[in-house]
Every structure is written in C-alpha cells, then in structure tokens.
Amino acid sequence: MRRFAILFGLFWAAHASGADVSFQHEVWPILKRHCIGCHSEQKKKGGLRLDDVAALLKGGKNGPLFVAGKPDDSLLIDQVTGDTPEMPQNDAPLSRAKVKLLRDWVAQGAKIDGPPKSEVPPVVIPKFYTTAPAISSVTISSDGKRAAAACRSEVALFNVDDDAAPLRLPTDFDLINHVELSPDDQRLAVTGGSPQQFGGIIFFNAADGTRQSARRVGTDTLFKGNFAPDGQNIAVGGPTGAIYIIPVDEKAPVKSIELHSDWVTAVAYTSDGQELVSGSRDKTTKISSVEGMNLLRSVDQSTETINAVAADPLNAISGGNARTLVGYDFKQALVSVQVSGAGNGARPVSNREQYVRSFEAQPDAIMALATSGDRKLLAVATRAPEVRIYLTENRQRKITIPNVPAPVFSVALNHDGSRLILGSKTGIVQVWDTSTGKLIKSLTPVPVQQPVTTAAAGH
C-alpha cells in the first residue's frame, strides 16, 4: 500500500508539472493584458502583431518570437526575464507565475490550441457599491448649475444647487476616462472603453440623460480629450500614440493623427479650434494642426509622463509627474524656431526660453488641468490636497482651494470660472465658489453600501 501511495504521488506530481499550457486559455490572456496595446493590427510596434495566429508565428523585425521547445533560445522569454525585463515596456514586469506559464508553453512546443479570443465580458454596474469608486473625470455646465462625474462604468448627472439624486447613466465601458459637456451644454460626451478590447464614445442628451449615439474606436480604451469650440467634434487621446477626432455626427468619419510613441494621455483644442495640444506617456508635449492633420511642433520633452494639457489664447500648457507646469507661447513656439530631425521626431534646437512661459513651482505631481470657458482662468490639481487657480493672462495665482480630498483626478471650470468642480480618488465630488473659496456642494454621486453596525446586527 505504501509503495502504491508513493507511485501515485509521483505520478500526480509529474502530471501536474507537465500539464499542457493552453495558448487560448492561459497564454493569450497574458498577451492581451500586457502586450496587445503595442502589438496588434492597429499598432505593429517592431513589426510584431500578436492578435493573429499567422502573424504571431511569423514574428517581427527581430525575427521569430519563439523557438518551439527551446525557451532559452526564444525572444519572447528573453524579453520578459532578467533583472530589468525589456517588456512590457513602461509597465511593471510580469509576475513569476506568468513568466513560468510562457516558458512552459514554449518548452511544450508552443502549441496553438485555438485562435485568440476577443469576447468582452459584460460590464456589471451594481445597485450599491461596496466602496465609493474613484472619480476619473468631471464636467460642469457653462452656468455652473449642471454637472456630471465618471464613476467607473457609469456617469452621474446632477444639479449643483439642489439635493435631487443624481441620474445614473450606464455604459458598456470597463472604465470611463473622460466626460465633458459640449460648449452649448446640450450634449454630454463620455469616452473610455475596455483595455485591450475597444475604445468607445457615447453622446447623451445633457438635459434628460437619453442616449443619442455611440461608436467604438480602435482596439483599446480612449483617454482624456476636449470638445472643439464649435462643439461639432471631440478630440481624445489613444493608447497607440494617436489623437482621434470624433465627430458628433455619427455618420461622419473618425480622423486620427499619429503623433506620439506611447499613450496620448490628454488632448486640448486651442481657443480658435485650429490646433491641438497633446501630452503623452512618452513624456512629450506636441502641437498639431486640425486642418492639416499633421504635427506642427514637439514643444518640449519632460523627464516624466505628461498627465494633463490645456490651452489659453496665448499658450499651450502641460504638466505631469515632473511637478512642473509649463506654458509654451504659440507665436514663438510655432514660428521661426530651428528644428532638428523630421516628422514626429522633430525637436527645437534654439533656446527654449524664447517660448517657455513657466508657472510657479507646484507642490506635487500634476494630475489635471482645466481652463474656464472664457479661457481666462486655469485650474491645476496635483496630488497635494489643494487646487490652485491662475489668471492665464499673467500666470499669477488667483486663489487656492485648500483641504480638498486628495488626490484629485479631474477638475473643470464653468464659463466664467466662478465655479470649480473636482473629482477625487476617494469617490468624492466637490463644487467650489472660486470667488469666495467656499464649498458649495460635496457628494458621493453613486450609492454606496453602509456598513452594518454591531448594534444593528444584534437586532
């Protein structure tokens, strides 16, 4: 009996360690989560595409991705291992368990047991949240009386000056990254998507929350954006380095400009609607032409990711993890500046001080920027528990809103800048009077379960 138990244990251990790794059920989910953003039909970085079996087997510019049965000779394994793995780029290294799955799959012959699956699991919006979801984006009407906040996969639309319950607008997005009311306050744009699956935009009627139209754009989620001054288009950032210009008219084609080498985290229209300012995880700030659909100038290279951009009548403005808020004079930055390189790699070689208009030092990483509708004020949110508001004409601080629920992920100003709305990681939305510095409204815009007290449980 003892011998039988030993043999059975050895058999079980060998079977467990030698179990076939499924490409479709185990390898593909890893590639989809960590690699598809740069290696898909939409963006074949290094000539490599992973969402198609034939392309996966072919490999990229550096040759085949793997040698079946030889993980130590496979580029795939080499890229994800070592003290500082080269891949995933700009992201945390794969866990040991995921690396082992990839290694075992290659060692077992790199068998393809089925094509990549692209089903998107349904989005479930709870009646009550266990904890308040972070507020990823906020917007406020021109008169400051109507506002909206993005809460994970839904938008809460509410009145600022009364206590009526917010209207909940569900979406099929895993995460909403941007909400914005059109300049005439008639339409609410909601952008986001499902990572590694699709990007999308939905337009709602801002008065009653009815859905007007929706479309999907690309194969990954969309990021922060901005309505054109005429309200006919909205420009948003994408994960492949592109800016998408999406018309309100659902029959009109979507346009795109390939500008950056990594996520375009934020986009803003200039006051005349002729140019776009964009910031990226590639640490650059760029200005492009809407009409020409082309790059005009890479105005700066930061040491860290750019999280937010804005534009006043005189300057393009950007900020990010480097804690530096910088304005770039349009006239000086775009005219008579010598450059080196060409296309998206163009860089100014003359003295950058001729077009840089720096703001005061910021207390922490810059998370969000917003101009008032008249573009006379600029709101700046950092990881510090305050929001600063500046006069755009001279970059002087007008007021500081203290003791806000940090970190603030999003801010917006109404047309004359008299009201500021902010959305926090804590799930709290606040509306402030910027002339007096007084709090007008503070709320958690979606219902959250209340903890059961010991006394209540006893009854």
GROMACS .gro file of C-alpha atoms in nm:
model
  459
    1MET     CA    1   0.000   0.000   0.000
    2ARG     CA    2   0.282   0.240   0.093
    3ARG     CA    3   0.457   0.170  -0.238
    4PHE     CA    4   0.132   0.236  -0.425
    5ALA     CA    5   0.088   0.568  -0.245
    6ILE     CA    6   0.442   0.673  -0.336
    7LEU     CA    7   0.394   0.581  -0.701
    8PHE     CA    8   0.059   0.758  -0.712
    9GLY     CA    9   0.215   1.072  -0.560
   10LEU     CA   10   0.498   1.069  -0.812
   11PHE     CA   11   0.251   1.021  -1.097
   12TRP     CA   12   0.035   1.309  -0.973
   13ALA     CA   13   0.336   1.541  -0.933
   14ALA     CA   14   0.465   1.462  -1.280
   15HIS     CA   15   0.124   1.512  -1.430
   16ALA     CA   16   0.074   1.846  -1.252
   17SER     CA   17   0.413   1.986  -1.353
   18GLY     CA   18   0.380   1.860  -1.708
   19ALA     CA   19   0.022   1.969  -1.769
   20ASP     CA   20  -0.021   2.122  -2.113
   21VAL     CA   21  -0.038   2.501  -2.114
   22SER     CA   22  -0.324   2.627  -2.327
   23PHE     CA   23  -0.246   2.915  -2.563
   24GLN     CA   24  -0.608   3.022  -2.585
   25HIS     CA   25  -0.693   3.000  -2.216
   26GLU     CA   26  -0.361   3.082  -2.044
   27VAL     CA   27  -0.106   3.241  -2.281
   28TRP     CA   28  -0.340   3.464  -2.481
   29PRO     CA   29  -0.485   3.637  -2.170
   30ILE     CA   30  -0.128   3.736  -2.073
   31LEU     CA   31  -0.052   3.873  -2.419
   32LYS     CA   32  -0.386   4.052  -2.432
   33ARG     CA   33  -0.336   4.215  -2.093
   34HIS     CA   34   0.027   4.321  -2.129
   35CYS     CA   35   0.123   4.330  -2.498
   36ILE     CA   36  -0.165   4.400  -2.736
   37GLY     CA   37  -0.155   4.776  -2.678
   38CYS     CA   38   0.168   4.789  -2.883
   39HIS     CA   39   0.144   4.473  -3.095
   40SER     CA   40  -0.191   4.449  -3.273
   41GLU     CA   41  -0.342   4.509  -3.614
   42GLN     CA   42  -0.377   4.876  -3.519
   43LYS     CA   43  -0.019   4.921  -3.398
   44LYS     CA   44   0.254   4.675  -3.502
   45LYS     CA   45   0.545   4.804  -3.294
   46GLY     CA   46   0.865   4.638  -3.413
   47GLY     CA   47   0.662   4.482  -3.694
   48LEU     CA   48   0.510   4.241  -3.442
   49ARG     CA   49   0.142   4.154  -3.420
   50LEU     CA   50   0.009   3.915  -3.155
   51ASP     CA   51  -0.367   3.915  -3.215
   52ASP     CA   52  -0.344   3.697  -3.526
   53VAL     CA   53  -0.205   3.342  -3.527
   54ALA     CA   54  -0.024   3.368  -3.861
   55ALA     CA   55   0.138   3.698  -3.762
   56LEU     CA   56   0.229   3.561  -3.418
   57LEU     CA   57   0.409   3.264  -3.574
   58LYS     CA   58   0.589   3.490  -3.824
   59GLY     CA   59   0.728   3.726  -3.561
   60GLY     CA   60   0.852   4.081  -3.614
   61LYS     CA   61   1.153   4.277  -3.734
   62ASN     CA   62   1.375   4.093  -3.487
   63GLY     CA   63   1.273   3.753  -3.617
   64PRO     CA   64   1.052   3.477  -3.473
   65LEU     CA   65   0.910   3.542  -3.128
   66PHE     CA   66   0.992   3.193  -3.003
   67VAL     CA   67   1.164   2.867  -3.090
   68ALA     CA   68   0.926   2.580  -3.015
   69GLY     CA   69   1.065   2.358  -2.741
   70LYS     CA   70   1.353   2.597  -2.660
   71PRO     CA   71   1.251   2.872  -2.415
   72ASP     CA   72   1.614   2.973  -2.352
   73ASP     CA   73   1.656   3.047  -2.724
   74SER     CA   74   1.325   3.235  -2.752
   75LEU     CA   75   1.300   3.613  -2.787
   76LEU     CA   76   0.969   3.611  -2.600
   77ILE     CA   77   1.125   3.467  -2.285
   78ASP     CA   78   1.435   3.683  -2.314
   79GLN     CA   79   1.222   3.999  -2.331
   80VAL     CA   80   1.020   3.927  -2.014
   81THR     CA   81   1.301   3.794  -1.791
   82GLY     CA   82   1.617   3.931  -1.633
   83ASP     CA   83   1.688   4.190  -1.366
   84THR     CA   84   1.523   4.462  -1.575
   85PRO     CA   85   1.293   4.299  -1.835
   86GLU     CA   86   1.257   4.492  -2.160
   87MET     CA   87   0.890   4.405  -2.181
   88PRO     CA   88   0.622   4.505  -2.102
   89GLN     CA   89   0.756   4.849  -2.191
   90ASN     CA   90   0.668   5.128  -1.947
   91ASP     CA   91   0.487   4.883  -1.722
   92ALA     CA   92   0.555   4.653  -1.428
   93PRO     CA   93   0.737   4.326  -1.506
   94LEU     CA   94   0.529   4.012  -1.547
   95SER     CA   95   0.477   3.806  -1.233
   96ARG     CA   96   0.683   3.491  -1.188
   97ALA     CA   97   0.371   3.281  -1.242
   98LYS     CA   98   0.302   3.447  -1.579
   99VAL     CA   99   0.663   3.413  -1.691
  100LYS     CA  100   0.655   3.043  -1.595
  101LEU     CA  101   0.337   2.991  -1.799
  102LEU     CA  102   0.502   3.146  -2.105
  103ARG     CA  103   0.821   2.944  -2.053
  104ASP     CA  104   0.628   2.617  -2.005
  105TRP     CA  105   0.419   2.688  -2.315
  106VAL     CA  106   0.729   2.736  -2.531
  107ALA     CA  107   0.901   2.434  -2.372
  108GLN     CA  108   0.599   2.219  -2.457
  109GLY     CA  109   0.623   2.314  -2.823
  110ALA     CA  110   0.431   2.644  -2.832
  111LYS     CA  111   0.114   2.472  -2.946
  112ILE     CA  112  -0.174   2.689  -3.069
  113ASP     CA  113  -0.490   2.518  -2.943
  114GLY     CA  114  -0.725   2.790  -3.064
  115PRO     CA  115  -0.729   3.146  -3.201
  116PRO     CA  116  -0.708   3.449  -2.970
  117LYS     CA  117  -1.040   3.510  -2.800
  118SER     CA  118  -1.183   3.860  -2.819
  119GLU     CA  119  -1.503   3.831  -2.620
  120VAL     CA  120  -1.563   4.124  -2.391
  121PRO     CA  121  -1.714   4.023  -2.056
  122PRO     CA  122  -2.032   4.213  -1.974
  123VAL     CA  123  -1.999   4.523  -1.760
  124VAL     CA  124  -2.196   4.494  -1.437
  125ILE     CA  125  -2.299   4.816  -1.267
  126PRO     CA  126  -2.402   4.747  -0.905
  127LYS     CA  127  -2.709   4.893  -0.745
  128PHE     CA  128  -2.487   4.977  -0.447
  129TYR     CA  129  -2.107   4.996  -0.443
  130THR     CA  130  -1.916   4.831  -0.161
  131THR     CA  131  -1.680   5.129  -0.155
  132ALA     CA  132  -1.704   5.457  -0.342
  133PRO     CA  133  -1.542   5.430  -0.687
  134ALA     CA  134  -1.275   5.683  -0.782
  135ILE     CA  135  -1.396   5.980  -0.986
  136SER     CA  136  -1.194   5.968  -1.307
  137SER     CA  137  -1.347   6.273  -1.476
  138VAL     CA  138  -1.586   6.562  -1.407
  139THR     CA  139  -1.755   6.837  -1.609
  140ILE     CA  140  -1.975   7.138  -1.531
  141SER     CA  141  -2.216   7.345  -1.741
  142SER     CA  142  -2.143   7.700  -1.855
  143ASP     CA  143  -2.370   7.847  -1.587
  144GLY     CA  144  -2.232   7.612  -1.320
  145LYS     CA  145  -2.571   7.460  -1.238
  146ARG     CA  146  -2.544   7.117  -1.403
  147ALA     CA  147  -2.257   6.871  -1.360
  148ALA     CA  148  -2.153   6.515  -1.433
  149ALA     CA  149  -1.898   6.274  -1.286
  150ALA     CA  150  -1.749   5.950  -1.421
  151CYS     CA  151  -1.773   5.664  -1.170
  152ARG     CA  152  -1.600   5.356  -1.311
  153SER     CA  153  -1.850   5.237  -1.579
  154GLU     CA  154  -2.128   5.489  -1.527
  155VAL     CA  155  -2.186   5.863  -1.525
  156ALA     CA  156  -2.372   6.050  -1.254
  157LEU     CA  157  -2.555   6.358  -1.389
  158PHE     CA  158  -2.680   6.602  -1.125
  159ASN     CA  159  -2.791   6.953  -1.037
  160VAL     CA  160  -2.546   7.156  -0.832
  161ASP     CA  161  -2.798   7.374  -0.647
  162ASP     CA  162  -3.043   7.114  -0.517
  163ASP     CA  163  -3.035   6.779  -0.337
  164ALA     CA  164  -3.207   6.571  -0.605
  165ALA     CA  165  -3.050   6.228  -0.652
  166PRO     CA  166  -2.807   6.211  -0.948
  167LEU     CA  167  -2.928   6.049  -1.267
  168ARG     CA  168  -2.720   5.735  -1.331
  169LEU     CA  169  -2.618   5.676  -1.695
  170PRO     CA  170  -2.474   5.326  -1.753
  171THR     CA  171  -2.221   5.240  -2.024
  172ASP     CA  172  -2.055   4.923  -2.151
  173PHE     CA  173  -1.708   5.061  -2.073
  174ASP     CA  174  -1.482   4.890  -1.820
  175LEU     CA  175  -1.361   5.238  -1.732
  176ILE     CA  176  -1.469   5.588  -1.829
  177ASN     CA  177  -1.172   5.822  -1.867
  178HIS     CA  178  -1.338   6.142  -1.983
  179VAL     CA  179  -1.674   6.319  -1.956
  180GLU     CA  180  -1.745   6.663  -2.098
  181LEU     CA  181  -2.044   6.883  -2.169
  182SER     CA  182  -2.043   7.045  -2.512
  183PRO     CA  183  -1.987   7.423  -2.530
  184ASP     CA  184  -2.365   7.478  -2.570
  185ASP     CA  185  -2.440   7.240  -2.278
  186GLN     CA  186  -2.677   7.035  -2.494
  187ARG     CA  187  -2.469   6.720  -2.519
  188LEU     CA  188  -2.264   6.506  -2.281
  189ALA     CA  189  -1.971   6.314  -2.428
  190VAL     CA  190  -1.843   6.004  -2.246
  191THR     CA  191  -1.524   5.828  -2.360
  192GLY     CA  192  -1.339   5.523  -2.236
  193GLY     CA  193  -1.354   5.158  -2.329
  194SER     CA  194  -1.225   4.818  -2.233
  195PRO     CA  195  -0.844   4.776  -2.210
  196GLN     CA  196  -0.702   4.565  -2.493
  197GLN     CA  197  -1.052   4.530  -2.640
  198PHE     CA  198  -1.208   4.853  -2.767
  199GLY     CA  199  -1.229   5.227  -2.727
  200GLY     CA  200  -1.563   5.399  -2.736
  201ILE     CA  201  -1.761   5.719  -2.713
  202ILE     CA  202  -2.125   5.777  -2.619
  203PHE     CA  203  -2.318   6.101  -2.660
  204PHE     CA  204  -2.604   6.165  -2.417
  205ASN     CA  205  -2.868   6.437  -2.407
  206ALA     CA  206  -2.742   6.656  -2.123
  207ALA     CA  207  -3.091   6.754  -2.011
  208ASP     CA  208  -3.250   6.412  -1.956
  209GLY     CA  209  -2.964   6.164  -1.998
  210THR     CA  210  -3.109   5.985  -2.302
  211ARG     CA  211  -2.850   5.819  -2.524
  212GLN     CA  212  -2.813   5.990  -2.862
  213SER     CA  213  -2.541   5.788  -3.034
  214ALA     CA  214  -2.240   5.565  -2.971
  215ARG     CA  215  -1.949   5.425  -3.162
  216ARG     CA  216  -1.639   5.219  -3.099
  217VAL     CA  217  -1.297   5.348  -3.195
  218GLY     CA  218  -0.984   5.133  -3.206
  219THR     CA  219  -0.890   4.828  -3.003
  220ASP     CA  220  -0.808   4.985  -2.667
  221THR     CA  221  -0.954   5.237  -2.427
  222LEU     CA  222  -0.954   5.612  -2.502
  223PHE     CA  223  -0.820   5.877  -2.265
  224LYS     CA  224  -0.876   6.247  -2.183
  225GLY     CA  225  -0.998   6.484  -2.452
  226ASN     CA  226  -1.170   6.811  -2.536
  227PHE     CA  227  -1.465   6.937  -2.738
  228ALA     CA  228  -1.386   7.164  -3.031
  229PRO     CA  229  -1.501   7.524  -2.967
  230ASP     CA  230  -1.789   7.478  -3.213
  231GLY     CA  231  -1.899   7.155  -3.040
  232GLN     CA  232  -1.904   6.953  -3.362
  233ASN     CA  233  -1.609   6.728  -3.278
  234ILE     CA  234  -1.425   6.598  -2.976
  235ALA     CA  235  -1.055   6.510  -2.978
  236VAL     CA  236  -0.934   6.233  -2.746
  237GLY     CA  237  -0.608   6.054  -2.680
  238GLY     CA  238  -0.549   5.691  -2.766
  239PRO     CA  239  -0.313   5.419  -2.640
  240THR     CA  240  -0.124   5.378  -2.969
  241GLY     CA  241   0.014   5.733  -2.983
  242ALA     CA  242  -0.275   5.868  -3.190
  243ILE     CA  243  -0.519   6.153  -3.140
  244TYR     CA  244  -0.872   6.071  -3.257
  245ILE     CA  245  -1.105   6.345  -3.379
  246ILE     CA  246  -1.456   6.209  -3.339
  247PRO     CA  247  -1.749   6.396  -3.496
  248VAL     CA  248  -2.079   6.435  -3.312
  249ASP     CA  249  -2.244   6.330  -3.639
  250GLU     CA  250  -2.226   5.951  -3.615
  251LYS     CA  251  -2.224   5.921  -3.996
  252ALA     CA  252  -1.911   6.135  -4.031
  253PRO     CA  253  -1.576   5.950  -4.033
  254VAL     CA  254  -1.338   5.948  -3.739
  255LYS     CA  255  -0.999   6.105  -3.817
  256SER     CA  256  -0.671   6.029  -3.646
  257ILE     CA  257  -0.324   6.179  -3.620
  258GLU     CA  258  -0.031   5.951  -3.531
  259LEU     CA  259   0.186   6.176  -3.315
  260HIS     CA  260   0.333   6.006  -3.009
  261SER     CA  261   0.521   5.685  -2.938
  262ASP     CA  262   0.308   5.592  -2.635
  263TRP     CA  263  -0.032   5.665  -2.476
  264VAL     CA  264  -0.173   6.008  -2.551
  265THR     CA  265  -0.294   6.086  -2.201
  266ALA     CA  266  -0.461   6.422  -2.272
  267VAL     CA  267  -0.567   6.647  -2.561
  268ALA     CA  268  -0.692   7.008  -2.571
  269TYR     CA  269  -0.814   7.233  -2.852
  270THR     CA  270  -0.674   7.583  -2.887
  271SER     CA  271  -0.925   7.866  -2.842
  272ASP     CA  272  -0.969   7.908  -3.220
  273GLY     CA  273  -1.006   7.535  -3.278
  274GLN     CA  274  -0.722   7.531  -3.530
  275GLU     CA  275  -0.463   7.338  -3.330
  276LEU     CA  276  -0.446   7.059  -3.075
  277VAL     CA  277  -0.216   7.035  -2.775
  278SER     CA  278  -0.134   6.680  -2.667
  279GLY     CA  279   0.061   6.519  -2.386
  280SER     CA  280   0.180   6.163  -2.364
  281ARG     CA  281   0.330   5.888  -2.156
  282ASP     CA  282   0.627   5.927  -2.394
  283LYS     CA  283   0.699   6.248  -2.194
  284THR     CA  284   0.647   6.489  -2.485
  285THR     CA  285   0.412   6.782  -2.540
  286LYS     CA  286   0.314   6.844  -2.903
  287ILE     CA  287   0.109   7.086  -3.110
  288SER     CA  288  -0.066   6.965  -3.425
  289SER     CA  289  -0.284   7.112  -3.698
  290VAL     CA  290  -0.651   7.013  -3.712
  291GLU     CA  291  -0.691   7.109  -4.076
  292GLY     CA  292  -0.366   6.957  -4.197
  293MET     CA  293  -0.386   6.659  -3.961
  294ASN     CA  294  -0.013   6.687  -3.905
  295LEU     CA  295   0.245   6.767  -3.639
  296LEU     CA  296   0.345   7.132  -3.610
  297ARG     CA  297   0.598   7.110  -3.331
  298SER     CA  298   0.718   6.896  -3.043
  299VAL     CA  299   0.745   7.185  -2.800
  300ASP     CA  300   0.903   7.004  -2.507
  301GLN     CA  301   1.045   6.682  -2.369
  302SER     CA  302   0.982   6.618  -1.998
  303THR     CA  303   1.166   6.386  -1.764
  304GLU     CA  304   0.835   6.223  -1.667
  305THR     CA  305   0.492   6.133  -1.806
  306ILE     CA  306   0.264   6.420  -1.909
  307ASN     CA  307  -0.076   6.377  -1.739
  308ALA     CA  308  -0.265   6.688  -1.847
  309VAL     CA  309  -0.270   6.965  -2.107
  310ALA     CA  310  -0.467   7.284  -2.167
  311ALA     CA  311  -0.465   7.588  -2.393
  312ASP     CA  312  -0.537   7.953  -2.325
  313PRO     CA  313  -0.541   8.221  -2.601
  314LEU     CA  314  -0.163   8.266  -2.580
  315ASN     CA  315  -0.012   7.941  -2.459
  316ALA     CA  316  -0.016   7.565  -2.475
  317ILE     CA  317   0.013   7.431  -2.120
  318SER     CA  318   0.120   7.091  -1.990
  319GLY     CA  319   0.213   6.920  -1.666
  320GLY     CA  320   0.269   6.578  -1.521
  321ASN     CA  321   0.472   6.366  -1.285
  322ALA     CA  322   0.771   6.601  -1.305
  323ARG     CA  323   0.569   6.853  -1.095
  324THR     CA  324   0.647   7.132  -1.343
  325LEU     CA  325   0.368   7.337  -1.501
  326VAL     CA  326   0.485   7.500  -1.824
  327GLY     CA  327   0.326   7.725  -2.084
  328TYR     CA  328   0.453   7.745  -2.442
  329ASP     CA  329   0.390   8.068  -2.632
  330PHE     CA  330   0.214   7.973  -2.957
  331LYS     CA  331   0.362   8.256  -3.164
  332GLN     CA  332   0.718   8.191  -3.050
  333ALA     CA  333   0.697   7.813  -3.042
  334LEU     CA  334   0.550   7.770  -3.389
  335VAL     CA  335   0.729   8.044  -3.585
  336SER     CA  336   1.097   8.090  -3.671
  337VAL     CA  337   1.228   7.816  -3.444
  338GLN     CA  338   1.501   7.598  -3.587
  339VAL     CA  339   1.445   7.225  -3.550
  340SER     CA  340   1.647   6.907  -3.581
  341GLY     CA  341   1.501   6.582  -3.706
  342ALA     CA  342   1.187   6.538  -3.912
  343GLY     CA  343   0.824   6.437  -3.873
  344ASN     CA  344   0.722   6.321  -3.526
  345GLY     CA  345   1.085   6.325  -3.415
  346ALA     CA  346   1.132   6.700  -3.481
  347ARG     CA  347   1.283   6.889  -3.188
  348PRO     CA  348   1.354   7.262  -3.140
  349VAL     CA  349   1.727   7.333  -3.127
  350SER     CA  350   1.717   7.703  -3.045
  351ASN     CA  351   1.689   7.841  -2.693
  352ARG     CA  352   1.364   7.707  -2.544
  353GLU     CA  353   1.344   8.007  -2.312
  354GLN     CA  354   1.222   8.211  -2.608
  355TYR     CA  355   0.885   8.037  -2.597
  356VAL     CA  356   0.862   7.885  -2.248
  357ARG     CA  357   0.636   8.069  -2.002
  358SER     CA  358   0.682   7.891  -1.669
  359PHE     CA  359   0.435   7.895  -1.380
  360GLU     CA  360   0.532   7.885  -1.015
  361ALA     CA  361   0.659   7.559  -0.869
  362GLN     CA  362   0.389   7.300  -0.795
  363PRO     CA  363   0.366   7.104  -0.467
  364ASP     CA  364   0.336   6.757  -0.624
  365ALA     CA  365   0.272   6.564  -0.945
  366ILE     CA  366   0.019   6.741  -1.169
  367MET     CA  367  -0.290   6.526  -1.223
  368ALA     CA  368  -0.538   6.753  -1.403
  369LEU     CA  369  -0.574   7.092  -1.576
  370ALA     CA  370  -0.881   7.285  -1.688
  371THR     CA  371  -0.946   7.628  -1.837
  372SER     CA  372  -1.267   7.823  -1.787
  373GLY     CA  373  -1.493   7.856  -2.089
  374ASP     CA  374  -1.369   8.210  -2.150
  375ARG     CA  375  -1.011   8.081  -2.107
  376LYS     CA  376  -0.924   8.349  -1.853
  377LEU     CA  377  -0.863   8.105  -1.566
  378LEU     CA  378  -0.666   7.784  -1.531
  379ALA     CA  379  -0.731   7.525  -1.258
  380VAL     CA  380  -0.444   7.297  -1.154
  381ALA     CA  381  -0.483   6.982  -0.945
  382THR     CA  382  -0.185   6.793  -0.806
  383ARG     CA  383  -0.152   6.506  -0.564
  384ALA     CA  384  -0.141   6.764  -0.286
  385PRO     CA  385  -0.471   6.842  -0.102
  386GLU     CA  386  -0.533   7.171  -0.282
  387VAL     CA  387  -0.639   7.312  -0.619
  388ARG     CA  388  -0.473   7.627  -0.750
  389ILE     CA  389  -0.641   7.868  -0.992
  390TYR     CA  390  -0.433   8.101  -1.208
  391LEU     CA  391  -0.502   8.401  -1.429
  392THR     CA  392  -0.399   8.296  -1.779
  393GLU     CA  393  -0.304   8.649  -1.886
  394ASN     CA  394  -0.008   8.664  -1.646
  395ARG     CA  395   0.013   8.317  -1.486
  396GLN     CA  396  -0.039   8.465  -1.141
  397ARG     CA  397  -0.226   8.264  -0.879
  398LYS     CA  398  -0.576   8.398  -0.812
  399ILE     CA  399  -0.687   8.162  -0.535
  400THR     CA  400  -0.604   7.835  -0.368
  401ILE     CA  401  -0.882   7.592  -0.276
  402PRO     CA  402  -0.743   7.413   0.033
  403ASN     CA  403  -0.820   7.087   0.210
  404VAL     CA  404  -0.963   6.903  -0.089
  405PRO     CA  405  -0.991   6.519  -0.086
  406ALA     CA  406  -0.659   6.431  -0.250
  407PRO     CA  407  -0.552   6.308  -0.488
  408VAL     CA  408  -0.779   6.493  -0.729
  409PHE     CA  409  -0.805   6.312  -1.062
  410SER     CA  410  -1.010   6.569  -1.254
  411VAL     CA  411  -1.115   6.935  -1.245
  412ALA     CA  412  -1.339   7.159  -1.455
  413LEU     CA  413  -1.446   7.525  -1.452
  414ASN     CA  414  -1.768   7.678  -1.579
  415HIS     CA  415  -1.765   7.953  -1.844
  416ASP     CA  416  -1.662   8.249  -1.629
  417GLY     CA  417  -1.463   8.037  -1.384
  418SER     CA  418  -1.687   8.124  -1.090
  419ARG     CA  419  -1.740   7.755  -1.010
  420LEU     CA  420  -1.490   7.474  -0.987
  421ILE     CA  421  -1.580   7.104  -0.980
  422LEU     CA  422  -1.331   6.837  -0.876
  423GLY     CA  423  -1.335   6.459  -0.866
  424SER     CA  424  -1.122   6.262  -0.622
  425LYS     CA  425  -0.975   5.916  -0.596
  426THR     CA  426  -1.174   5.889  -0.272
  427GLY     CA  427  -1.501   5.891  -0.469
  428ILE     CA  428  -1.598   6.242  -0.358
  429VAL     CA  429  -1.711   6.519  -0.593
  430GLN     CA  430  -1.698   6.880  -0.477
  431VAL     CA  431  -1.814   7.211  -0.625
  432TRP     CA  432  -1.648   7.532  -0.505
  433ASP     CA  433  -1.713   7.905  -0.545
  434THR     CA  434  -1.381   8.037  -0.678
  435SER     CA  435  -1.450   8.400  -0.588
  436THR     CA  436  -1.503   8.329  -0.217
  437GLY     CA  437  -1.330   7.993  -0.175
  438LYS     CA  438  -1.645   7.847  -0.019
  439LEU     CA  439  -1.763   7.488  -0.069
  440ILE     CA  440  -2.099   7.478  -0.248
  441LYS     CA  441  -2.159   7.103  -0.268
  442SER     CA  442  -1.988   6.779  -0.167
  443LEU     CA  443  -2.124   6.436  -0.253
  444THR     CA  444  -2.055   6.076  -0.338
  445PRO     CA  445  -2.251   6.064  -0.666
  446VAL     CA  446  -2.337   5.691  -0.662
  447PRO     CA  447  -2.498   5.488  -0.382
  448VAL     CA  448  -2.257   5.309  -0.150
  449GLN     CA  449  -2.344   5.034   0.097
  450GLN     CA  450  -2.343   5.144   0.458
  451PRO     CA  451  -2.152   4.917   0.696
  452VAL     CA  452  -2.367   4.712   0.934
  453THR     CA  453  -2.306   4.825   1.291
  454THR     CA  454  -2.274   4.580   1.582
  455ALA     CA  455  -2.591   4.716   1.738
  456ALA     CA  456  -2.788   4.675   1.419
  457ALA     CA  457  -2.656   4.322   1.374
  458GLY     CA  458  -2.769   4.235   1.726
  459HIS     CA  459  -3.130   4.323   1.643
   0.00000   0.00000   0.00000
